[in-house]
CSV table of C-alpha atoms in Angstrom, one decimal:
chain,number,residue,atom,x,y,z
A,1,MET,CA,43.4,-97.8,10.4
A,2,ARG,CA,42.4,-94.6,11.9
A,3,SER,CA,40.8,-93.3,8.7
A,4,GLY,CA,38.8,-96.5,8.4
A,5,ALA,CA,37.3,-96.0,11.8
A,6,ARG,CA,36.3,-92.4,10.9
A,7,THR,CA,34.4,-93.5,7.8
A,8,SER,CA,32.3,-96.0,9.8
A,9,ARG,CA,30.6,-93.1,11.7
A,10,PRO,CA,27.4,-91.7,10.5
A,11,ALA,CA,27.7,-88.8,8.1
A,12,GLY,CA,27.3,-85.4,9.8
A,13,PHE,CA,28.1,-86.6,13.2
A,14,VAL,CA,31.8,-85.7,13.5
A,15,LEU,CA,33.2,-85.2,16.9
A,16,GLU,CA,36.8,-84.7,17.4
A,17,GLY,CA,37.6,-83.9,21.0
A,18,LYS,CA,35.8,-80.6,21.5
A,19,ARG,CA,32.2,-79.9,20.4
A,20,ARG,CA,32.1,-78.2,17.1
A,21,ARG,CA,30.4,-74.8,17.2
A,22,SER,CA,27.4,-74.1,15.1
A,23,ALA,CA,28.1,-72.0,12.0
A,24,LEU,CA,24.5,-70.7,12.1
A,25,SER,CA,24.3,-66.9,12.3
A,26,MET,CA,21.8,-65.1,14.6
A,27,ALA,CA,21.5,-62.2,12.3
A,28,PRO,CA,18.5,-63.5,10.2
A,29,LEU,CA,16.7,-64.5,13.4
A,30,ILE,CA,17.1,-61.0,14.8
A,31,ASP,CA,16.1,-59.4,11.5
A,32,PHE,CA,12.9,-61.5,11.3
A,33,THR,CA,12.1,-60.8,15.0
A,34,PHE,CA,12.5,-57.1,14.5
A,35,ILE,CA,10.2,-57.2,11.5
A,36,LEU,CA,7.6,-59.0,13.5
A,37,LEU,CA,8.0,-56.6,16.4
A,38,ILE,CA,7.6,-53.5,14.1
A,39,PHE,CA,4.6,-55.1,12.5
A,40,PHE,CA,2.8,-55.7,15.8
A,41,MET,CA,3.8,-52.3,17.1
A,42,VAL,CA,2.3,-50.6,14.1
A,43,VAL,CA,-0.9,-52.5,13.7
A,44,THR,CA,-1.8,-53.2,17.3
A,45,GLN,CA,-4.4,-51.0,19.0
A,46,PHE,CA,-4.8,-50.8,22.7
A,47,ASP,CA,-8.1,-48.9,22.7
A,48,ARG,CA,-11.0,-50.9,24.0
A,49,PHE,CA,-14.3,-49.8,22.4
A,50,THR,CA,-17.4,-49.7,24.4
A,51,PRO,CA,-21.0,-49.0,23.2
A,52,VAL,CA,-23.2,-46.2,24.4
A,53,ASP,CA,-26.7,-47.5,23.9
A,54,VAL,CA,-29.0,-44.9,22.5
A,55,SER,CA,-31.7,-47.2,21.1
A,56,VAL,CA,-35.1,-45.8,20.8
A,57,ARG,CA,-37.7,-47.9,22.6
A,58,LYS,CA,-40.6,-47.7,20.3
A,59,SER,CA,-40.6,-48.9,16.8
A,60,PRO,CA,-42.4,-47.0,14.1
A,61,GLY,CA,-45.5,-48.4,12.8
A,62,ARG,CA,-47.3,-48.4,16.1
A,63,VAL,CA,-50.7,-46.9,15.5
A,64,ALA,CA,-51.4,-44.0,17.7
A,65,THR,CA,-54.4,-44.5,19.9
A,66,PRO,CA,-56.2,-42.2,22.1
A,67,PRO,CA,-55.0,-42.2,25.6
A,68,SER,CA,-57.0,-44.4,27.9
A,69,ALA,CA,-58.6,-43.0,31.0
A,70,GLN,CA,-55.8,-44.6,33.1
A,71,GLU,CA,-53.2,-42.9,30.9
A,72,ARG,CA,-54.8,-39.6,31.1
A,73,LYS,CA,-54.8,-39.5,34.9
A,74,PRO,CA,-51.2,-38.8,35.8
A,75,ARG,CA,-49.8,-35.5,34.7
A,76,ARG,CA,-46.3,-36.2,33.7
A,77,GLU,CA,-43.4,-33.9,34.5
A,78,ILE,CA,-41.3,-32.9,31.5
A,79,LEU,CA,-37.9,-31.3,31.9
A,80,HIS,CA,-36.0,-29.7,29.1
A,81,LEU,CA,-32.2,-29.9,29.4
A,82,VAL,CA,-30.3,-27.9,26.8
A,83,ILE,CA,-26.6,-28.4,26.3
A,84,HIS,CA,-24.8,-25.3,25.1
A,85,GLU,CA,-21.6,-25.3,23.0
A,86,ASN,CA,-19.7,-23.5,25.7
A,87,GLY,CA,-20.5,-26.4,28.1
A,88,ASP,CA,-23.3,-24.8,30.0
A,89,PHE,CA,-26.3,-27.0,30.9
A,90,LEU,CA,-29.7,-25.3,31.1
A,91,LEU,CA,-32.7,-26.9,32.8
A,92,ASN,CA,-35.9,-25.4,31.6
A,93,GLY,CA,-34.0,-22.3,30.6
A,94,GLU,CA,-32.0,-22.0,33.9
A,95,ARG,CA,-28.4,-22.7,34.1
A,96,ILE,CA,-27.6,-25.6,36.4
A,97,GLY,CA,-23.9,-26.1,35.9
A,98,ASP,CA,-21.5,-27.7,33.5
A,99,VAL,CA,-20.9,-31.3,32.6
A,100,THR,CA,-19.4,-32.2,35.9
A,101,THR,CA,-22.0,-30.5,38.1
A,102,PHE,CA,-25.3,-30.6,36.3
A,103,ALA,CA,-26.1,-34.1,37.3
A,104,ALA,CA,-26.2,-33.3,41.0
A,105,ALA,CA,-28.5,-30.3,40.3
A,106,LEU,CA,-30.7,-32.4,38.1
A,107,ALA,CA,-31.0,-35.2,40.7
A,108,ARG,CA,-32.9,-32.7,42.9
A,109,HIS,CA,-35.7,-32.6,40.3
A,110,GLY,CA,-36.0,-36.4,39.9
A,111,PRO,CA,-37.9,-38.8,42.0
A,112,GLY,CA,-34.7,-40.6,43.1
A,113,LYS,CA,-34.1,-44.3,43.5
A,114,ASP,CA,-37.0,-44.8,45.8
A,115,ALA,CA,-39.5,-43.8,43.2
A,116,GLY,CA,-40.7,-47.4,42.7
A,117,THR,CA,-43.4,-47.6,40.1
A,118,GLN,CA,-44.0,-43.9,40.2
A,119,GLU,CA,-44.1,-42.4,36.8
A,120,ARG,CA,-40.7,-41.1,35.9
A,121,PRO,CA,-40.3,-37.5,34.7
A,122,LEU,CA,-39.4,-37.2,31.1
A,123,LEU,CA,-36.1,-35.5,30.5
A,124,LEU,CA,-35.6,-34.1,27.0
A,125,VAL,CA,-32.0,-33.5,26.3
A,126,GLU,CA,-31.4,-31.1,23.5
A,127,PRO,CA,-27.8,-30.4,22.6
A,128,ARG,CA,-27.1,-27.3,20.5
A,129,GLU,CA,-25.9,-27.8,17.0
A,130,ASN,CA,-22.2,-27.2,17.6
A,131,VAL,CA,-21.9,-29.3,20.7
A,132,SER,CA,-19.2,-31.9,20.2
A,133,VAL,CA,-19.9,-35.6,20.3
A,134,GLN,CA,-17.5,-35.9,23.2
A,135,LEU,CA,-19.6,-33.5,25.3
A,136,LEU,CA,-22.7,-35.4,24.4
A,137,ILE,CA,-21.2,-38.7,25.5
A,138,ASP,CA,-19.9,-37.1,28.7
A,139,ALA,CA,-23.4,-35.8,29.4
A,140,LEU,CA,-25.0,-39.1,28.7
A,141,GLY,CA,-22.5,-40.8,31.0
A,142,ALA,CA,-23.4,-38.4,33.8
A,143,LEU,CA,-27.1,-38.8,33.1
A,144,ARG,CA,-26.8,-42.6,33.7
A,145,ASN,CA,-26.0,-41.8,37.3
A,146,VAL,CA,-29.1,-39.8,37.8
A,147,PRO,CA,-31.9,-42.2,38.5
A,148,GLY,CA,-35.6,-41.7,37.9
A,149,PHE,CA,-35.7,-40.0,34.6
A,150,ALA,CA,-36.8,-41.2,31.2
A,151,VAL,CA,-34.1,-39.6,29.1
A,152,ARG,CA,-34.7,-38.8,25.5
A,153,ILE,CA,-32.2,-37.0,23.2
A,154,VAL,CA,-33.7,-34.8,20.6
A,155,ALA,CA,-31.9,-33.3,17.6
A,156,PRO,CA,-31.3,-29.6,17.8
A,157,GLY,CA,-34.4,-27.6,17.2
A,158,THR,CA,-36.7,-30.7,17.3
A,159,ALA,CA,-37.7,-30.7,20.9
A,160,GLY,CA,-41.3,-31.1,19.9
A,161,GLU,CA,-40.7,-34.1,17.6
A,162,ARG,CA,-39.7,-37.7,18.0
A,163,PRO,CA,-36.4,-38.3,19.8
A,164,ALA,CA,-33.3,-39.1,17.9
A,165,ALA,CA,-32.1,-41.4,20.7
A,166,GLU,CA,-32.9,-42.5,24.2
A,167,LEU,CA,-31.0,-43.7,27.2
A,168,PRO,CA,-32.0,-47.1,28.4
A,169,SER,CA,-33.5,-47.3,31.9
A,170,ASP,CA,-34.8,-50.1,34.1
A,171,GLY,CA,-38.0,-48.5,35.2
A,172,PRO,CA,-41.4,-48.9,33.7
A,173,GLU,CA,-42.2,-47.1,30.5
A,174,PRO,CA,-44.2,-44.0,31.4
A,175,ALA,CA,-47.6,-43.4,30.0
A,176,PRO,CA,-47.8,-40.6,27.5
A,177,THR,CA,-49.2,-37.3,28.5
A,178,ARG,CA,-51.1,-35.0,26.2
A,179,THR,CA,-50.1,-31.7,27.8
A,180,PRO,CA,-47.3,-29.8,26.1
A,181,PRO,CA,-44.5,-28.7,28.5
A,182,PRO,CA,-44.7,-25.0,29.4
A,183,PHE,CA,-41.3,-24.2,28.1
A,184,MET,CA,-42.0,-25.3,24.6
A,185,THR,CA,-42.4,-22.3,22.3
A,186,THR,CA,-44.5,-24.2,19.8
A,187,PRO,CA,-47.7,-25.5,21.2
A,188,ARG,CA,-48.3,-29.2,20.5
A,189,THR,CA,-51.1,-31.6,20.9
A,190,THR,CA,-49.0,-34.6,21.6
A,191,GLU,CA,-46.0,-35.3,23.8
A,192,PRO,CA,-42.6,-35.6,22.1
A,193,SER,CA,-42.4,-39.2,23.0
A,194,GLY,CA,-41.0,-42.3,21.4
A,195,GLY,CA,-44.5,-43.3,20.5
A,196,ARG,CA,-44.6,-43.7,16.7
A,197,PRO,CA,-47.7,-42.9,14.8
B,1,MET,CA,43.5,-78.1,39.7
B,2,SER,CA,41.2,-75.3,40.9
B,3,ASP,CA,37.5,-75.8,41.3
B,4,PRO,CA,35.7,-74.2,38.4
B,5,LEU,CA,32.5,-73.7,40.4
B,6,ALA,CA,34.4,-71.8,43.1
B,7,ASN,CA,36.0,-69.2,40.8
B,8,GLY,CA,32.9,-68.8,38.5
B,9,ASP,CA,34.4,-69.9,35.3
B,10,PHE,CA,32.6,-73.2,35.0
B,11,PHE,CA,31.8,-72.8,31.4
B,12,ALA,CA,34.9,-70.9,30.5
B,13,SER,CA,36.7,-74.1,29.8
B,14,GLU,CA,33.8,-75.5,27.8
B,15,ARG,CA,33.2,-72.9,25.2
B,16,ARG,CA,34.8,-69.8,23.9
B,17,PRO,CA,32.8,-66.6,23.9
B,18,ASP,CA,31.7,-65.4,20.5
B,19,ARG,CA,30.0,-62.3,19.2
B,20,ASN,CA,26.5,-63.8,19.4
B,21,ASP,CA,26.7,-63.9,23.1
B,22,ARG,CA,26.4,-60.1,23.2
B,23,LEU,CA,23.2,-60.3,21.2
B,24,ILE,CA,21.3,-62.7,23.4
B,25,PRO,CA,20.0,-60.1,25.9
B,26,MET,CA,18.8,-58.0,23.1
B,27,ILE,CA,17.0,-60.9,21.5
B,28,ASN,CA,15.4,-61.7,24.8
B,29,ILE,CA,14.1,-58.2,25.2
B,30,VAL,CA,12.8,-58.1,21.6
B,31,PHE,CA,11.0,-61.4,22.1
B,32,LEU,CA,9.4,-60.1,25.3
B,33,LEU,CA,8.2,-57.0,23.5
B,34,LEU,CA,6.9,-59.1,20.6
B,35,THR,CA,5.0,-61.3,23.0
B,36,PHE,CA,3.6,-58.3,24.8
B,37,PHE,CA,2.3,-56.7,21.7
B,38,MET,CA,0.9,-60.0,20.4
B,39,ILE,CA,-1.0,-60.6,23.7
B,40,ALA,CA,-2.0,-57.2,24.9
B,41,GLY,CA,-3.0,-55.6,21.7
B,42,THR,CA,-6.1,-56.0,19.5
B,43,PHE,CA,-6.5,-55.9,15.8
B,44,HIS,CA,-9.1,-53.8,14.0
B,45,ALA,CA,-9.8,-53.5,10.3
B,46,ALA,CA,-8.6,-50.3,8.8
B,47,GLU,CA,-11.4,-47.8,8.4
B,48,LEU,CA,-12.2,-45.6,5.5
B,49,LEU,CA,-12.3,-42.4,7.6
B,50,ASP,CA,-9.9,-41.2,10.2
B,51,ILE,CA,-11.9,-41.2,13.3
B,52,GLU,CA,-11.0,-40.6,16.9
B,53,PRO,CA,-13.9,-41.9,19.0
B,54,PRO,CA,-15.1,-40.1,22.1
B,55,GLU,CA,-14.0,-41.4,25.5
B,56,ALA,CA,-16.7,-42.9,27.8
B,57,SER,CA,-16.7,-44.2,31.3
B,58,ALA,CA,-14.4,-47.1,32.1
B,59,SER,CA,-17.2,-49.3,33.2
B,60,GLY,CA,-18.7,-50.0,29.8
B,61,ALA,CA,-19.1,-53.3,28.2
B,62,ASP,CA,-17.2,-54.5,25.2
B,63,LEU,CA,-18.4,-53.5,21.8
B,64,PRO,CA,-20.0,-56.3,19.9
B,65,ASP,CA,-18.3,-57.1,16.6
B,66,GLU,CA,-21.3,-57.7,14.4
B,67,GLY,CA,-23.5,-55.2,12.8
B,68,PRO,CA,-23.1,-52.4,10.3
B,69,VAL,CA,-20.9,-49.5,11.3
B,70,VAL,CA,-21.6,-45.9,10.3
B,71,LEU,CA,-18.6,-43.7,10.3
B,72,ILE,CA,-18.8,-39.9,10.9
B,73,ALA,CA,-15.6,-38.0,10.5
B,74,ARG,CA,-14.8,-34.7,12.1
B,75,ASP,CA,-15.8,-32.7,9.0
B,76,GLY,CA,-19.2,-34.5,8.8
B,77,THR,CA,-18.2,-37.0,6.1
B,78,MET,CA,-20.1,-40.2,6.5
B,79,ALA,CA,-19.4,-43.7,5.4
B,80,LEU,CA,-21.2,-47.0,5.8
B,81,GLY,CA,-18.6,-49.7,6.1
B,82,ASP,CA,-16.1,-49.1,3.3
B,83,ARG,CA,-18.2,-46.7,1.2
B,84,LYS,CA,-18.7,-43.0,1.6
B,85,MET,CA,-22.4,-42.2,1.6
B,86,GLY,CA,-24.7,-39.4,2.4
B,87,MET,CA,-27.1,-39.5,5.3
B,88,ASP,CA,-30.1,-40.4,3.2
B,89,GLU,CA,-28.3,-43.1,1.4
B,90,ILE,CA,-27.1,-44.6,4.7
B,91,VAL,CA,-30.6,-44.7,6.0
B,92,ALA,CA,-31.9,-46.2,2.8
B,93,VAL,CA,-29.3,-49.0,2.8
B,94,LEU,CA,-29.8,-49.7,6.5
B,95,GLY,CA,-33.5,-49.6,6.1
B,96,GLY,CA,-33.3,-52.2,3.5
B,97,LYS,CA,-31.7,-54.6,5.9
B,98,ILE,CA,-34.6,-54.6,8.3
B,99,GLY,CA,-36.1,-58.0,8.3
B,100,ASP,CA,-37.1,-60.5,11.0
B,101,GLU,CA,-34.0,-59.8,12.9
B,102,PRO,CA,-33.5,-56.3,14.3
B,103,VAL,CA,-30.7,-54.3,12.8
B,104,GLU,CA,-28.2,-53.2,15.3
B,105,VAL,CA,-26.2,-50.2,14.0
B,106,ARG,CA,-23.0,-48.9,15.5
B,107,VAL,CA,-22.3,-45.2,14.9
B,108,LYS,CA,-18.7,-44.3,15.2
B,109,ALA,CA,-18.4,-40.6,15.3
B,110,ASP,CA,-15.3,-38.5,15.8
B,111,ARG,CA,-15.1,-36.9,19.2
B,112,ALA,CA,-14.8,-33.5,17.6
B,113,ALA,CA,-17.8,-34.1,15.3
B,114,ARG,CA,-20.7,-31.9,15.9
B,115,VAL,CA,-24.1,-33.0,17.2
B,116,LYS,CA,-25.8,-31.5,14.1
B,117,MET,CA,-24.0,-34.2,12.1
B,118,VAL,CA,-24.9,-37.1,14.3
B,119,LEU,CA,-28.4,-36.6,15.8
B,120,PRO,CA,-30.2,-35.9,12.5
B,121,LEU,CA,-28.8,-39.3,11.3
B,122,LEU,CA,-30.0,-41.0,14.5
B,123,LYS,CA,-33.4,-39.4,14.1
B,124,LYS,CA,-33.7,-40.4,10.5
B,125,MET,CA,-32.7,-44.0,11.3
B,126,ALA,CA,-35.2,-44.1,14.1
B,127,ASP,CA,-37.9,-42.8,11.8
B,128,ALA,CA,-36.9,-45.5,9.3
B,129,GLY,CA,-37.3,-48.2,11.9
B,130,ILE,CA,-33.7,-48.6,12.9
B,131,ILE,CA,-34.1,-48.3,16.6
B,132,HIS,CA,-31.2,-50.3,17.9
B,133,VAL,CA,-28.3,-47.9,17.8
B,134,GLN,CA,-25.1,-47.7,19.7
B,135,LEU,CA,-22.6,-44.9,19.7
B,136,VAL,CA,-19.0,-46.2,19.7
B,137,ALA,CA,-16.7,-44.8,22.4
B,138,VAL,CA,-13.3,-45.6,23.7
B,139,ARG,CA,-13.3,-47.0,27.2
B,140,GLY,CA,-11.8,-44.4,29.6
B,141,LYS,CA,-8.6,-45.0,31.5
């Protein structure tokens, strides 16, 4: 009689007094979880990348035109900032500090935040050949906190040519000047601006 | 009969301890670690060159994902995407992409790379009409 009652239960649902313990092992679950953990630990990166915009404003192909009378009027100030391999910053040939202090010294030469529509001085940044990219990025980061300059980065030894990069700024694009800066060793007839021929 | 809640062995009479019980805290920790890495980390495609980007200020925006990437290693080796190229070849390939839409190029240079390897490339790109350029940096702590 008792065996007959047992056969009437659904298959796989056998309860006899105490609950039967699962025969499943945790070991495969742990193995698989560890594999997943190791995978994520190896391939995951926590670095967040950020862009440093060095877009050049002017596109090539713009035809050079003679400066208008309005453009000729203001005499634009041009400053030459050289970054040395040893970390020294030279403004127009004079040392003004290192990467942590040059910005404050440079700010004294700029028009400041209250310049309004006043034409911004052009700051040519020329890192020496063996300056590291890290130092350049640090310098550009510091220059962002110095208002009032139109910053153009030129390749080493090409201060009289087109810039390799520029720092974006919110102010108006200054009108070109035709006077070479006094510190340039090579006399030029045109400003080293982003204006493309 | 004693009260099982009072002496703390409420489950003692229900089930016998087995060896899996000792593993459960470890599994919990491992699952927590797994969840942390899955949520907090980001995935990036493997790059051809081993590059450690420079560190920039912490206030920068996130880097956009689209656009060609120029890699510049510490020794000056350059690559565009997954191909090693010279400077002129990179400029030629990128210049060929100029169309109606502006080409935005990201330059990922090693922090120890020298300016003489990077700025001439930027200048050549600017001369070729590739004017939208971003240097890739790691957001500072």
